[in-house]
Short mmCIF file of C-alpha atoms in Angstrom, two decimals:
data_model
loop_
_atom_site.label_atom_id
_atom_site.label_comp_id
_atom_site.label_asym_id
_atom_site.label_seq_id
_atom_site.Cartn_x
_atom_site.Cartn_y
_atom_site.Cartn_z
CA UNK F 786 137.71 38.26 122.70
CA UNK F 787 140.40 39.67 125.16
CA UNK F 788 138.86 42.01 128.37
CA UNK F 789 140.44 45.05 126.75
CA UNK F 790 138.83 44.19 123.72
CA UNK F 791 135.09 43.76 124.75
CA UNK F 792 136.34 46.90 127.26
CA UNK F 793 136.54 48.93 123.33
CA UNK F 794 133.58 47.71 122.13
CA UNK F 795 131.11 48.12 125.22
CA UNK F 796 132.96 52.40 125.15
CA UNK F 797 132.43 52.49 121.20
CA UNK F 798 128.72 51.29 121.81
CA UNK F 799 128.06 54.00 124.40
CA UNK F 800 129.25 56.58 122.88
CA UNK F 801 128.38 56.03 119.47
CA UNK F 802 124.48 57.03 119.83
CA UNK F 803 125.93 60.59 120.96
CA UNK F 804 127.53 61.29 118.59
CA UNK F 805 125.00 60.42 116.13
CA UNK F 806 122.93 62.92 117.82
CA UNK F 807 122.28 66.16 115.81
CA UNK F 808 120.25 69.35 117.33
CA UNK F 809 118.80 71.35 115.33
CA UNK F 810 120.43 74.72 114.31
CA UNK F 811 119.57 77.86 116.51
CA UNK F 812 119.74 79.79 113.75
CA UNK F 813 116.94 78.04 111.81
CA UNK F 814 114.61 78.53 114.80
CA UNK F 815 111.86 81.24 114.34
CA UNK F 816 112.00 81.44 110.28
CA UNK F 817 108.45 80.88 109.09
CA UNK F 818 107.93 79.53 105.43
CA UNK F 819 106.29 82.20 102.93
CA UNK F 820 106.30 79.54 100.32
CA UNK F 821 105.49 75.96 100.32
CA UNK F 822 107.00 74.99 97.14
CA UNK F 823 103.71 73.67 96.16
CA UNK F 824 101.00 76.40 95.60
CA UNK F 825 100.54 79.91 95.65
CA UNK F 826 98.75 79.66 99.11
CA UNK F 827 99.23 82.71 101.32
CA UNK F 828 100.08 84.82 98.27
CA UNK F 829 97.24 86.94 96.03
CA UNK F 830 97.84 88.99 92.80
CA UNK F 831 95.39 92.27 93.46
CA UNK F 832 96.08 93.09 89.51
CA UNK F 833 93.88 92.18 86.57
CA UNK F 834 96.93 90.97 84.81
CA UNK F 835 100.10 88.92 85.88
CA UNK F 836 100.74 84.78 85.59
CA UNK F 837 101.53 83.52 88.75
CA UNK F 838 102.39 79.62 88.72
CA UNK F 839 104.65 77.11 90.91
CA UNK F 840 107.17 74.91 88.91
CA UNK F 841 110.66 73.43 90.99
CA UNK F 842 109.87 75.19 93.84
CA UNK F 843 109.85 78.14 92.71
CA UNK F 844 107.13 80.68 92.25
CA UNK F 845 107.58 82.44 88.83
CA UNK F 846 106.27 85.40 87.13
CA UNK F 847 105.01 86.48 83.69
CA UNK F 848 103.62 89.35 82.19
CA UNK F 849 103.59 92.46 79.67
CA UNK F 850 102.43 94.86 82.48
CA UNK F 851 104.13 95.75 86.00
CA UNK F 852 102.91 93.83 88.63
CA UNK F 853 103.63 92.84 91.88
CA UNK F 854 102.34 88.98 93.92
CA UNK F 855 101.41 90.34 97.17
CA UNK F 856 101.55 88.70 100.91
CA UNK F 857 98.36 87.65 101.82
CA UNK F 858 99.61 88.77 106.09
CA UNK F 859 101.19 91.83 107.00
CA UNK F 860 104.18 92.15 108.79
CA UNK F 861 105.74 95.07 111.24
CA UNK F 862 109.00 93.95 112.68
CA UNK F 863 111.16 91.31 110.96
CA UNK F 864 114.09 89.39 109.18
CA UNK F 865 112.86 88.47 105.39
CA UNK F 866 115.09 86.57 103.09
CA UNK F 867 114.51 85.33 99.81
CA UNK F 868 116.50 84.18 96.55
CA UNK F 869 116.17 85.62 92.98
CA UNK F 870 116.76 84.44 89.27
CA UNK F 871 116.91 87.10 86.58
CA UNK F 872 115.95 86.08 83.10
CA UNK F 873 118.88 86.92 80.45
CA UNK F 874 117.98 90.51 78.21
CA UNK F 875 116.48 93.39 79.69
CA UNK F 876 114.37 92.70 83.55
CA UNK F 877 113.98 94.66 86.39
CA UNK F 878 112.73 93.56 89.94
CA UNK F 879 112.61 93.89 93.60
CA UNK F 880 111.23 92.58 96.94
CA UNK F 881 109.09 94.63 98.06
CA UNK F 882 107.97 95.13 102.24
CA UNK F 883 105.85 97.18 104.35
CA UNK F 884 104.28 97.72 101.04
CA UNK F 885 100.71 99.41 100.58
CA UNK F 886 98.12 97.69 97.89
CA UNK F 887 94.90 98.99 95.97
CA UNK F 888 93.18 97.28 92.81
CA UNK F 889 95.85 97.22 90.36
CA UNK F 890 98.44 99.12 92.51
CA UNK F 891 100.95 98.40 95.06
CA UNK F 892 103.47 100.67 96.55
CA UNK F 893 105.90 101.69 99.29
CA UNK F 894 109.63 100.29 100.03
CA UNK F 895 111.30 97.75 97.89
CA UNK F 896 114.88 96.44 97.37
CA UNK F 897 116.13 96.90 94.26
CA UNK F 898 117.00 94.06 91.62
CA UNK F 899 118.68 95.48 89.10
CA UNK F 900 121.14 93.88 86.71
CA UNK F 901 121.34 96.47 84.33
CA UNK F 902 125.03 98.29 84.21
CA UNK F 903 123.40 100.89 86.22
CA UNK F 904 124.28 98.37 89.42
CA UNK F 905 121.79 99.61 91.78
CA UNK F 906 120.95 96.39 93.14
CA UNK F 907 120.36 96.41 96.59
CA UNK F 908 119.28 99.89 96.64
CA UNK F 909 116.64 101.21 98.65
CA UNK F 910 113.26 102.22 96.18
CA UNK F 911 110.00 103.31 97.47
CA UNK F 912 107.53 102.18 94.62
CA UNK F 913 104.51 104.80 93.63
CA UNK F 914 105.72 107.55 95.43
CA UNK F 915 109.20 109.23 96.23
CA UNK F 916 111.38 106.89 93.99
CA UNK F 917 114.79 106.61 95.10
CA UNK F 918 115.90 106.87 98.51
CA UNK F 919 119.15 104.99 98.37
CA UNK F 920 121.16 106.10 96.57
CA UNK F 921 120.43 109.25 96.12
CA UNK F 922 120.21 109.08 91.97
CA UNK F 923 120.86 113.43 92.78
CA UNK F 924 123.66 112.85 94.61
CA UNK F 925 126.54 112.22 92.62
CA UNK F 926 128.80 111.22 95.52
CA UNK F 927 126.25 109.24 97.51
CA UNK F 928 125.49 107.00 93.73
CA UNK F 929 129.41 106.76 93.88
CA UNK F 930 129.76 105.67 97.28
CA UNK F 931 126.90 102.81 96.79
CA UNK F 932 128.96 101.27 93.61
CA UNK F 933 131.50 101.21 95.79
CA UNK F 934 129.88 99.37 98.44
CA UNK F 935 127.91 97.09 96.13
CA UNK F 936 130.61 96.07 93.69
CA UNK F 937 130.37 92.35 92.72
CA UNK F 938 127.44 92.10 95.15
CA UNK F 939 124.92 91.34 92.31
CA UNK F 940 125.69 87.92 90.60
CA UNK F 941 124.44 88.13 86.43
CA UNK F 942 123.09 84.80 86.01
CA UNK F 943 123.00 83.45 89.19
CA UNK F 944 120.14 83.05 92.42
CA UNK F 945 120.88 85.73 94.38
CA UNK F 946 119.88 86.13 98.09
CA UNK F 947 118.34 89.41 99.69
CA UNK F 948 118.03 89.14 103.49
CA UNK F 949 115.90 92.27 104.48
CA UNK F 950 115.65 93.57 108.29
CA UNK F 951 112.80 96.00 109.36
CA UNK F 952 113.20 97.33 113.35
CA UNK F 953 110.86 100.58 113.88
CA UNK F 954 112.25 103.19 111.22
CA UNK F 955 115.71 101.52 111.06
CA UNK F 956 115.23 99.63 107.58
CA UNK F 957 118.49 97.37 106.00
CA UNK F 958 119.26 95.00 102.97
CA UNK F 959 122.01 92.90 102.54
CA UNK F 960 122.45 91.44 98.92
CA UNK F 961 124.51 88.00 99.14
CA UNK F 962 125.85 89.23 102.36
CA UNK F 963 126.70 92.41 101.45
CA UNK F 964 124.95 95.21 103.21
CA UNK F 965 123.81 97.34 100.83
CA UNK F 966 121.44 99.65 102.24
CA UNK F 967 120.77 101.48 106.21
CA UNK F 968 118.68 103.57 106.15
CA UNK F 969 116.10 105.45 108.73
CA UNK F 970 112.32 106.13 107.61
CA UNK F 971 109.35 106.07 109.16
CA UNK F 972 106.98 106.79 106.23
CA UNK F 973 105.21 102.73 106.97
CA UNK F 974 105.41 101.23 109.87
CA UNK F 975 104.08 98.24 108.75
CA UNK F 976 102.49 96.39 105.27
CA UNK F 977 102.39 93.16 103.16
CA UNK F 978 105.73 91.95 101.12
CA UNK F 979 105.35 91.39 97.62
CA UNK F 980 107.54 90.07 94.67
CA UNK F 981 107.90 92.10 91.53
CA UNK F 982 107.95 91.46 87.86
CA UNK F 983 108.44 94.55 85.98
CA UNK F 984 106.59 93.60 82.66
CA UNK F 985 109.12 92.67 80.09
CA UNK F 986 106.76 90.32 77.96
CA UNK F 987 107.99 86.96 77.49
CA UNK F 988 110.44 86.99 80.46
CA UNK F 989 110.13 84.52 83.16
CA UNK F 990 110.99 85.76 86.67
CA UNK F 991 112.01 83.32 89.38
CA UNK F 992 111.50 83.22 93.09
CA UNK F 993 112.35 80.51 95.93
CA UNK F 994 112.94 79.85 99.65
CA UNK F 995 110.88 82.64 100.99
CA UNK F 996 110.99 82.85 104.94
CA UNK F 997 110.12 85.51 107.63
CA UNK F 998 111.47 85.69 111.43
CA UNK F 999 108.99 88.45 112.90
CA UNK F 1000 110.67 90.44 115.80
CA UNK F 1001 109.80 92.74 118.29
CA UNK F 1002 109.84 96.34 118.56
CA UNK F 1003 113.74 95.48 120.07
CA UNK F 1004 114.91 93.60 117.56
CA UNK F 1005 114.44 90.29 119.11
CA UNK F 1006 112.67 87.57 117.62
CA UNK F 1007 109.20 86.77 119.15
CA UNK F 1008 108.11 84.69 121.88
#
């Protein structure tokens, strides 16, 4: 072997376990699980009806009644995302947050799954009480203005992602990385998050990677 040869191959040794040498992604830090992909731990159903189960990693949902798999925490400040598979035929869902539960009953803000021609998905629902809050369903120019926005967002068929961000009364939802709804209440400050099926009998709703990054009251994510 030549000097300028071994002079290579002693650089190419140095370097090599540098480059190797992955850190981890900022943007991952902070995100806390809601799901193990195992069991159903950290979740409750406060209904007397409802299948909950784990298959794939995924949580899914049957039933011939509304009901909603609640949270067992509460959260105040935060990033949520989470991904969605609608069953074929006639479903209806959402994610709910901040959300309020009794026995049998949940209720408060949820973002809207809806693949229905109706294309609200995305939308901005508060569950048990006022009902629609975006869009406007009286509003003929603020429904027309959300299409607009929203076109395409929704994917028939598909796992679609909902990223939902909750800073004081300043409440958003992006739908595949669309932003779909900003809006400004101040109704809950706080509550559990809670997955929907809306009670279609025989339909199977799916739900997977489930994460929180809890903020403070500025937005930032905390210490």
């Amino acid at each position: 072997m030549t000097k300028r040869t071994l002079f290579f191959a002693l650089c190419i040794g140095i370097v090599a376990p540098v480059a190797s040498a992955a850190a981890p992604a900022a943007e991952e830090e902070g995100w806390t699980k809601l799901f193990n992909g195992k069991t159903l731990e950290g979740w409750h159903n406060p209904y007397e009806w409802g299948k909950a189960w784990v298959a794939d990693k995924e949580i899914r949902l049957q039933a011939d009644k509304k009901f909603f798999l609640v949270t067992d925490k509460k959260y105040r400040d935060f990033v949520f995302e989470g991904e969605i598979l609608m069953p074929k035929g006639k479903a209806n869902s959402g994610f709910m947050f901040r959300c309020n539960e009794k026995p049998n009953k949940v209720f408060g803000y949820q973002a809207e799954v809806d693949p229905s021609d109706r294309q609200w998905s995305g939308g901005l629902y508060d569950e048990g009480r006022r009902g629609w809050l975006n869009p406007d369903r009286e509003n003929e120019a603020s429904v027309k203005e959300f299409r607009k926005k929203t076109d395409g967002a929704y994917k028939a068929g598909e796992w679609n992602r909902y990223r939902i961000q909750c800073v004081g009364d300043h409440l958003q939802i992006w739908l595949n990385g669309v932003q779909t709804t900003d809006y400004k209440d101040s109704t809950d400050r706080e509550g559990y998050l809670a997955i929907q099926h809306h009670g279609e009998k025989g339909q199977i709703y799916r739900f997977r990677n489930l994460r929180i990054k809890e903020l403070n009251e500025k937005g930032e994510p905390k210490a």
